[in-house]
Tab-separated table of C-alpha atoms in Angstrom:
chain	number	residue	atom	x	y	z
A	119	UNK	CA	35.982	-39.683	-21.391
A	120	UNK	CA	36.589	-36.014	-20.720
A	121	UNK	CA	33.757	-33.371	-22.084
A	122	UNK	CA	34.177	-30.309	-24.281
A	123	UNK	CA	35.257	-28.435	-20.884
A	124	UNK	CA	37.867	-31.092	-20.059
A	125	UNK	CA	36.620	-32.345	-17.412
A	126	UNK	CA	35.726	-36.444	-16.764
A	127	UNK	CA	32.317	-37.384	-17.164
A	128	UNK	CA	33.155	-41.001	-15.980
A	129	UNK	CA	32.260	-42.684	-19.099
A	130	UNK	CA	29.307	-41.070	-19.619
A	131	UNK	CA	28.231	-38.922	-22.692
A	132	UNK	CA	27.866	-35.227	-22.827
A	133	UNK	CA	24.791	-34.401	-25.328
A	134	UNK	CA	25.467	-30.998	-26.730
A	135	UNK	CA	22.229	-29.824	-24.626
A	136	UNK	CA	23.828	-31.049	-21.616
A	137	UNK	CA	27.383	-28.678	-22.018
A	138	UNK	CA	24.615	-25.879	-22.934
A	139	UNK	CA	23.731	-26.199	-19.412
A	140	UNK	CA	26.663	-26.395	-17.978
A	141	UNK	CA	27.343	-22.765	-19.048
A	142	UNK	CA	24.630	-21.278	-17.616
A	143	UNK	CA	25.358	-22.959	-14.232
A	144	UNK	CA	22.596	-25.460	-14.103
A	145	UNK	CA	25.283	-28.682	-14.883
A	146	UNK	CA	27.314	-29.693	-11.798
A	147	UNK	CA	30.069	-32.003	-12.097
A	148	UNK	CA	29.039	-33.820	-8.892
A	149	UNK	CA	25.795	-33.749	-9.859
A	150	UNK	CA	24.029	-36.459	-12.497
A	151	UNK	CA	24.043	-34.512	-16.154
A	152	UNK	CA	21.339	-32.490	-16.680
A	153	UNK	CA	20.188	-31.886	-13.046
A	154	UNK	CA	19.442	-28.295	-12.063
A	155	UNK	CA	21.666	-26.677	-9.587
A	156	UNK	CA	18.660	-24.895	-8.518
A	157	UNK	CA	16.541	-28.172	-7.595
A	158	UNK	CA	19.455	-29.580	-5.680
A	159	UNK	CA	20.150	-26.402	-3.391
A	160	UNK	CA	16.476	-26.154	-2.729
A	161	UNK	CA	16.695	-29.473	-1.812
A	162	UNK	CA	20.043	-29.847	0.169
A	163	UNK	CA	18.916	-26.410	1.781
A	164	UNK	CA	17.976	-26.593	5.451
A	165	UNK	CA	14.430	-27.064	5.994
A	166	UNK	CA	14.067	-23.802	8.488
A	167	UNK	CA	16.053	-21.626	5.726
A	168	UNK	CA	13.366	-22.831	3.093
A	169	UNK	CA	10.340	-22.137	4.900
A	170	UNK	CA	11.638	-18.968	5.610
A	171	UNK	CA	12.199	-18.141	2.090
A	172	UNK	CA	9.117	-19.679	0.805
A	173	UNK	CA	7.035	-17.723	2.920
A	174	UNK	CA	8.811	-14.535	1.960
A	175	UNK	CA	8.253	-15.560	-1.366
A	176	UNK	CA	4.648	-16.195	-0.484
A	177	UNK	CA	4.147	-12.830	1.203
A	178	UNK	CA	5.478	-11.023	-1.503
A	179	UNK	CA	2.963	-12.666	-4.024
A	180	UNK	CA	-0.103	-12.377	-1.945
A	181	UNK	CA	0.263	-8.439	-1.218
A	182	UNK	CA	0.701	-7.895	-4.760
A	183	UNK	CA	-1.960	-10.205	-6.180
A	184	UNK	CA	-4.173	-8.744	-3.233
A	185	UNK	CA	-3.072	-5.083	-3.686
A	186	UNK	CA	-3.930	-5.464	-7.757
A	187	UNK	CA	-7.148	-7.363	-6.914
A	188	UNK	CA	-8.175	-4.542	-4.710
A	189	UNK	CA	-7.154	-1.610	-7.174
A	190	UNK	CA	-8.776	-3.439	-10.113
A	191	UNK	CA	-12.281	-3.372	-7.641
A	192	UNK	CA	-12.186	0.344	-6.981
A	193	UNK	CA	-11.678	1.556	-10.781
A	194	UNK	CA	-14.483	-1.256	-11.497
A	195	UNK	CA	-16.607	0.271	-8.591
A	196	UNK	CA	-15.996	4.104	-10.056
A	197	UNK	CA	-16.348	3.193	-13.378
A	198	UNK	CA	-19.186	1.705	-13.236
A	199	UNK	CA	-21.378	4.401	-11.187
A	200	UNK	CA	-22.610	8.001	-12.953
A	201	UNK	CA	-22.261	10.987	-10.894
A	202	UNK	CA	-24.988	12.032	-8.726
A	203	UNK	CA	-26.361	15.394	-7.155
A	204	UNK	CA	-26.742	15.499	-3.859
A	205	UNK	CA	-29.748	17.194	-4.268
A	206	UNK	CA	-30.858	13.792	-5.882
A	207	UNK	CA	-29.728	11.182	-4.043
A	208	UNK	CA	-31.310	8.477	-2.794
A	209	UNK	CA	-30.626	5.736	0.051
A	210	UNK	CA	-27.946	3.682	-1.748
A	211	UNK	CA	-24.736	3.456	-3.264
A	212	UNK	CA	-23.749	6.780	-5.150
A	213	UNK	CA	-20.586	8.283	-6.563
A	214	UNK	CA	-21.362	12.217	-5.541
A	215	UNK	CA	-19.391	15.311	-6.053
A	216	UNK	CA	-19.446	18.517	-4.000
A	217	UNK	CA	-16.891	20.898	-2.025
A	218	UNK	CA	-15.209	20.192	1.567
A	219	UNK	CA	-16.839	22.762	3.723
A	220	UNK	CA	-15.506	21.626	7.157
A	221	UNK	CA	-14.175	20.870	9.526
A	222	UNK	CA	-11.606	23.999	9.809
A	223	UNK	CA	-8.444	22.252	10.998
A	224	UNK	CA	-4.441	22.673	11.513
A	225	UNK	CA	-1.841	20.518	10.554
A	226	UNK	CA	0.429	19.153	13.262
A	227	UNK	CA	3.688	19.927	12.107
A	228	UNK	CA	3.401	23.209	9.850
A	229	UNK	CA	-0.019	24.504	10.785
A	230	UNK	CA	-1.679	25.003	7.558
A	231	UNK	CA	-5.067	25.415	7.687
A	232	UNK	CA	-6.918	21.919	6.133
A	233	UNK	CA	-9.871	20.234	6.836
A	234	UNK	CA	-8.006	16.921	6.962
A	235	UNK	CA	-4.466	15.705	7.592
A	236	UNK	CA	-2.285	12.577	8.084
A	237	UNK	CA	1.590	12.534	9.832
A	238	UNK	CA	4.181	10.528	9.742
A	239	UNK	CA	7.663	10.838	11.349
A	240	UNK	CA	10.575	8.764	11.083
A	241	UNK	CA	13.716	8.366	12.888
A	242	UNK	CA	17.011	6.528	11.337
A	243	UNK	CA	18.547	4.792	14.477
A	244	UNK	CA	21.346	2.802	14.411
A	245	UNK	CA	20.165	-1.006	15.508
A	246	UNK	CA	21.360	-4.312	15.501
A	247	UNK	CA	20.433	-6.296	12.411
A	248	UNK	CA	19.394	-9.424	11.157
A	249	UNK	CA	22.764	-10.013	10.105
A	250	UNK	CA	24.234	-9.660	13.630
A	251	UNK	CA	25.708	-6.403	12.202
A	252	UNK	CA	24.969	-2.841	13.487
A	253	UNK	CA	23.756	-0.343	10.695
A	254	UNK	CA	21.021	2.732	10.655
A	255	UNK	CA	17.290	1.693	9.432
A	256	UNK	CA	14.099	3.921	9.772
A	257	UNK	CA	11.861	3.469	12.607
A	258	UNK	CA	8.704	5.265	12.727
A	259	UNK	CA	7.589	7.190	15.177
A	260	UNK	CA	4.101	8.696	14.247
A	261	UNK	CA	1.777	7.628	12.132
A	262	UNK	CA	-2.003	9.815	12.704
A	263	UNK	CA	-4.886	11.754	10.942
A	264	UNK	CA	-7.542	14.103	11.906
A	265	UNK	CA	-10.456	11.821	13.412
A	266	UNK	CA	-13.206	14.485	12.434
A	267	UNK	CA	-16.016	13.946	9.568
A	268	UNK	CA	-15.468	15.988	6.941
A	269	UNK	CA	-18.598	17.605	5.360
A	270	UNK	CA	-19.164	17.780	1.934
A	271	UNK	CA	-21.638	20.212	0.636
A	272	UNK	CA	-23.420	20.840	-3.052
A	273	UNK	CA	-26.911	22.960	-3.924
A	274	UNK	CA	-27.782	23.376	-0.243
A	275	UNK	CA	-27.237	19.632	0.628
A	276	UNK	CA	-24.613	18.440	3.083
A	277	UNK	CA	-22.723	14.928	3.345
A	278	UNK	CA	-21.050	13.844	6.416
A	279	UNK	CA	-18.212	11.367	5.550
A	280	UNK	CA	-16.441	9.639	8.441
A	281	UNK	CA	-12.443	9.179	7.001
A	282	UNK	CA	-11.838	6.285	9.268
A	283	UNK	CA	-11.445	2.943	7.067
A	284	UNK	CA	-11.966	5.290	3.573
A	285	UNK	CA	-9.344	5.219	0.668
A	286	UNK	CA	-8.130	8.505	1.155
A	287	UNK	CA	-6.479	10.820	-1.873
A	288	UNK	CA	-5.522	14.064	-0.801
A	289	UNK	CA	-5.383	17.446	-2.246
A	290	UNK	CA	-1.367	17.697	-1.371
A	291	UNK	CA	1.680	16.487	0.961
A	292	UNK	CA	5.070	17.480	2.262
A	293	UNK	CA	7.802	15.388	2.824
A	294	UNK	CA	10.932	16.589	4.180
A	295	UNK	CA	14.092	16.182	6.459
A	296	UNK	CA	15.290	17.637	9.733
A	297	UNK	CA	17.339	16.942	12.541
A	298	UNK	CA	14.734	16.667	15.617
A	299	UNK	CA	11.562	15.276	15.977
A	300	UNK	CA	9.029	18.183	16.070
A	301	UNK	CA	10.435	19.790	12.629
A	302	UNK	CA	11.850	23.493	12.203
A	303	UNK	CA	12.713	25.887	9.719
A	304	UNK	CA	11.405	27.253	6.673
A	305	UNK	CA	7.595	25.673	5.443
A	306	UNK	CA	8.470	22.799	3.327
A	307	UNK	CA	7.480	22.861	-0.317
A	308	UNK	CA	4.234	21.387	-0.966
A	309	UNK	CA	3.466	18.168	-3.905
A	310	UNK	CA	0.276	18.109	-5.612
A	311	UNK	CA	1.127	15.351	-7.819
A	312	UNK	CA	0.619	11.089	-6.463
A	313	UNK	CA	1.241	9.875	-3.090
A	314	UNK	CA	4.488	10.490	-1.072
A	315	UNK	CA	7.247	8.395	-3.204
A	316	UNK	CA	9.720	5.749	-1.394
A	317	UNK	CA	12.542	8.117	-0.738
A	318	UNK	CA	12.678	7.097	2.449
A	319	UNK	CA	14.486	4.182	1.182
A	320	UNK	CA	16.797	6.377	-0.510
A	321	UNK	CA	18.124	8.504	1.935
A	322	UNK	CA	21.664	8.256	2.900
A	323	UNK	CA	21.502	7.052	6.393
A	324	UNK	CA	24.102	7.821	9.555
A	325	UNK	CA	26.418	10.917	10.803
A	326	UNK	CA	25.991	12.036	6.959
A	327	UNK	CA	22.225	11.341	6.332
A	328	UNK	CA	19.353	12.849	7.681
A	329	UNK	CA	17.904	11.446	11.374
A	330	UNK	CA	14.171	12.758	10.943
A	331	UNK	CA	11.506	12.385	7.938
A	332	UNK	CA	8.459	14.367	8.148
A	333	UNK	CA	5.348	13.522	5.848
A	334	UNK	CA	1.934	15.841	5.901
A	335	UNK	CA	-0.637	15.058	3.651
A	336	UNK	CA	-3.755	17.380	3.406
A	337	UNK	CA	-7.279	18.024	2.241
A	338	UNK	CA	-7.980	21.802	2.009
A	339	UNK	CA	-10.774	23.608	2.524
A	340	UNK	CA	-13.093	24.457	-0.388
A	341	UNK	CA	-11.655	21.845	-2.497
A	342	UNK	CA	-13.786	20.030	-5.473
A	343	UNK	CA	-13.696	16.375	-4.168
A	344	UNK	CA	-16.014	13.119	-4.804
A	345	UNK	CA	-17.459	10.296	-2.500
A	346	UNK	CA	-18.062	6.835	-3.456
A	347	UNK	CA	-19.971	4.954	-1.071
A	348	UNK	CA	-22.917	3.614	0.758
A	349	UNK	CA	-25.189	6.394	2.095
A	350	UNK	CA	-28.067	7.216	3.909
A	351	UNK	CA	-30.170	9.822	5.640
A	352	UNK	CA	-28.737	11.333	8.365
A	353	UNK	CA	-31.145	11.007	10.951
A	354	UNK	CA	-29.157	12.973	13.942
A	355	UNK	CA	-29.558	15.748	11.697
A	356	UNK	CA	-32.407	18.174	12.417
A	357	UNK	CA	-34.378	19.154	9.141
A	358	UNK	CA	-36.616	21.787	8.400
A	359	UNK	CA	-39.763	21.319	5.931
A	360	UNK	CA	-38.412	21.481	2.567
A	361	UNK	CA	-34.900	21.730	2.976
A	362	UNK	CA	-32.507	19.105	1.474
A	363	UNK	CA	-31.602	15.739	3.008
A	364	UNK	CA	-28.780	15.734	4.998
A	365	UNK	CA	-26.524	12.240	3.999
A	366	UNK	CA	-23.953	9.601	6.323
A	367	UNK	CA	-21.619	8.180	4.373
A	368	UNK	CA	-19.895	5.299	6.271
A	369	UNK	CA	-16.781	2.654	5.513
A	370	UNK	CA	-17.388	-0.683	6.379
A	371	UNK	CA	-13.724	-0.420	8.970
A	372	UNK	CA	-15.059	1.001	12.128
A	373	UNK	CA	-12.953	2.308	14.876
A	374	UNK	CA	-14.258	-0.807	17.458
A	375	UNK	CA	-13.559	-3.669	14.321
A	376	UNK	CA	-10.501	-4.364	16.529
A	377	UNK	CA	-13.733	-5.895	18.592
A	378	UNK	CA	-14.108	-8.613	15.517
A	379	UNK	CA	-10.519	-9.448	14.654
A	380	UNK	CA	-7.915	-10.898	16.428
A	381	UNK	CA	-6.147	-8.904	19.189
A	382	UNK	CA	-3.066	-9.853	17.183
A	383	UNK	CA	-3.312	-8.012	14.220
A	384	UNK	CA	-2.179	-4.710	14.068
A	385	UNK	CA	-4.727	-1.723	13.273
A	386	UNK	CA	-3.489	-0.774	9.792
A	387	UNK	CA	-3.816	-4.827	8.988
A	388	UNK	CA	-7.398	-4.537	11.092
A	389	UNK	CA	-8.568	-1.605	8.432
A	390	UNK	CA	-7.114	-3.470	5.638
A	391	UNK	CA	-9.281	-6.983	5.915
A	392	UNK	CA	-12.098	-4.528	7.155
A	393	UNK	CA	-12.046	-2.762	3.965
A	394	UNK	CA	-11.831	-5.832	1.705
A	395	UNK	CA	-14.699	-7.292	3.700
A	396	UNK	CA	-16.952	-4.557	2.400
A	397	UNK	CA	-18.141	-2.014	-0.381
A	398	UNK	CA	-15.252	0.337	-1.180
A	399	UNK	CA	-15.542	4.056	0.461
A	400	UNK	CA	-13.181	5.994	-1.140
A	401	UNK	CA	-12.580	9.921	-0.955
A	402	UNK	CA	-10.732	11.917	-3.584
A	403	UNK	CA	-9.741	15.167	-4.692
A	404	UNK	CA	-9.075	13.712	-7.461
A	405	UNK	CA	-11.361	13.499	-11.013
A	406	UNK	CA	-12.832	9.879	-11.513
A	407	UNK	CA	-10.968	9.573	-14.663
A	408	UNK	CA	-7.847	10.141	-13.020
A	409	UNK	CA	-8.321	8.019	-9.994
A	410	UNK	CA	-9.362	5.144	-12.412
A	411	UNK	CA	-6.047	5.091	-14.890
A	412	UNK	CA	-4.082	5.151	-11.869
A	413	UNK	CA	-5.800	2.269	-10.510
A	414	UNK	CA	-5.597	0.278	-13.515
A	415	UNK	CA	-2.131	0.903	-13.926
A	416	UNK	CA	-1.281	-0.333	-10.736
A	417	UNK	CA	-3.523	-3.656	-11.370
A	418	UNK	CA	-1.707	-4.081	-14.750
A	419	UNK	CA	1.860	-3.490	-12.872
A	420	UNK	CA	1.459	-5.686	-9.764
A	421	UNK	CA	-0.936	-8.831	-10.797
A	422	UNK	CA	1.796	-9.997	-13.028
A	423	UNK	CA	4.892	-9.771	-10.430
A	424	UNK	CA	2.493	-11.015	-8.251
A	425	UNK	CA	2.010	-14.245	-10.065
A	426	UNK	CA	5.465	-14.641	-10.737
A	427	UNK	CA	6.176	-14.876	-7.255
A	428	UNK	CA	3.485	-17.281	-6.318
A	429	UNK	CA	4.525	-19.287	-9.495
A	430	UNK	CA	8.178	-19.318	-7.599
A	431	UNK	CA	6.845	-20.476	-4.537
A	432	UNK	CA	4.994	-23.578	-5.983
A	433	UNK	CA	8.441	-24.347	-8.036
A	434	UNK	CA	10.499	-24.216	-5.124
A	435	UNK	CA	7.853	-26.369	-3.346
A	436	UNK	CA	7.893	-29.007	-6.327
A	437	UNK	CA	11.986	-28.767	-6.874
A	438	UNK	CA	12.479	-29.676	-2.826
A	439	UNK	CA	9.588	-32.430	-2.027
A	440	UNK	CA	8.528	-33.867	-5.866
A	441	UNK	CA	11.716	-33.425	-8.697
């Protein structure tokens, strides 16, 4: 018997379901009618090749599902708390506002005066890879920020805020191009407006494209910002009779957690668990409400891709070992 597509079906009937199918690639004539061309190359797939991709498609779905989780936590955490003086605060968790008032800093690569910063520079070199093939991919060369407390003042009190561990969200960055590794030139424009996007990924790469990137980001001094976190009396502080309280406000990633976690982990993974272990600290520039839509967003964007992906991974784990 030959099917609507003429070709033989060895006697057996083609149900009009069946043909359906077939045109969307999931009929094979080798295969028995019906079967999924998907469930037979996950199956006839080498096993190394599958793990591989399985645990791509694993890693993918656990950074977003984590990364949603944890955004979903902070605008929970912000909403949830009323602004305090900090000419009223107690021992405790507060969100506070105030005004950076030091330290008086200098960025690395541009020297603008700031009483934080962060750097990162990149390099495109031209490497071998996984394909065997050589091409140009960014390697990064720097990635640091300013180690000093900032102090945060309002009505005569003072906050100290170690930055190491906190969610950082800056008052502005740069990010620009150049063709050696300690940049030159005219001061690059400054972007007051989100993080620093993903061009990297977009930049035309070899003899043509650019070989350095460049990214500053910056707190100024003077600017209105807000603390969320766990504080307490500062009691290396000297205080005079009648004079404010001066407060610590601490993230629960230390500089020594590398002393907990394995020696194996990299620091920015170190930080990461470090921060999920504990009560967000997060430092902004930005207003609450803001800082909270753009959370949410992000929950709303990644928790669904990031159950799609683990809902791949358990369907390519049930199309190898149980169709």
């Amino acid at each position: 018997m030959r099917g609507m597509d003429g070709s033989e079906t060895n006697g057996e009937e083609i149900r009009p379901h069946d043909y359906n199918a077939s045109l969307i690639g999931f009929y094979l004539p080798s295969s028995r009618i019906g079967e999924g061309w998907s469930m037979t190359f996950l199956r006839e797939t080498p096993l190394g090749v599958f793990l591989f991709a399985l645990l791509l498609v694993a890693l993918l779905g656990g950074v977003m599902i984590a990364a949603a989780l944890w955004a979903r936590r902070n605008a929970r955490a912000i909403r949830d708390l009323p602004p305090t003086r900090m000419s009223e605060m107690t021992r405790g968790r507060h969100l506070v506002w105030g005004h950076v008032s030091a330290p008086r800093l200098k960025a690395p690569l541009t020297g603008r005066p700031c009483a934080w910063w962060q750097v990162e520079v990149w390099e495109s070199r031209r490497e071998k890879q996984a394909d065997g093939e050589m091409g140009y991919s960014w390697t990064q060369l720097r990635n640091e920020q300013s180690q000093q407390p900032l102090r945060i003042s309002d009505s005569g009190a003072e906050c100290t805020v170690e930055p190491y561990g906190a969610t950082l969200m800056p008052s502005a960055y740069s990010d620009w191009r150049g063709d050696h590794e300690s940049p030159s030139g005219e001061e690059p424009e400054l972007h007051t407006e989100g993080p620093p996007g993903l061009g990297i990924r977009h930049d035309v790469q070899g003899t043509l494209g650019p070989r350095f990137r460049y990214v500053e980001q910056y707190i100024w001094q003077g600017a209105p910002i807000f603390v969320l976190g766990e504080f307490a009396e500062d009691e290396r502080a000297s205080r005079k009779r009648g004079a404010p309280a001066k407060w610590l406000a601490k993230g629960s990633a230390r500089a020594d957690d590398g002393t907990r976690l394995s020696s194996y982990l990299p620091p920015e993974l170190k930080v990461s668990f470090a921060r999920l272990a504990g009560p967000p600290l997060i430092v902004s520039t930005k207003h609450p409400k803001e800082v909270v839509e753009t959370l949410e967003l992000g929950t709303k964007a990644g928790l669904p891709f990031g159950l799609a992906f683990a809902a791949l991974g358990a369907f390519m784990v049930w199309a190898r070992y149980f169709s």
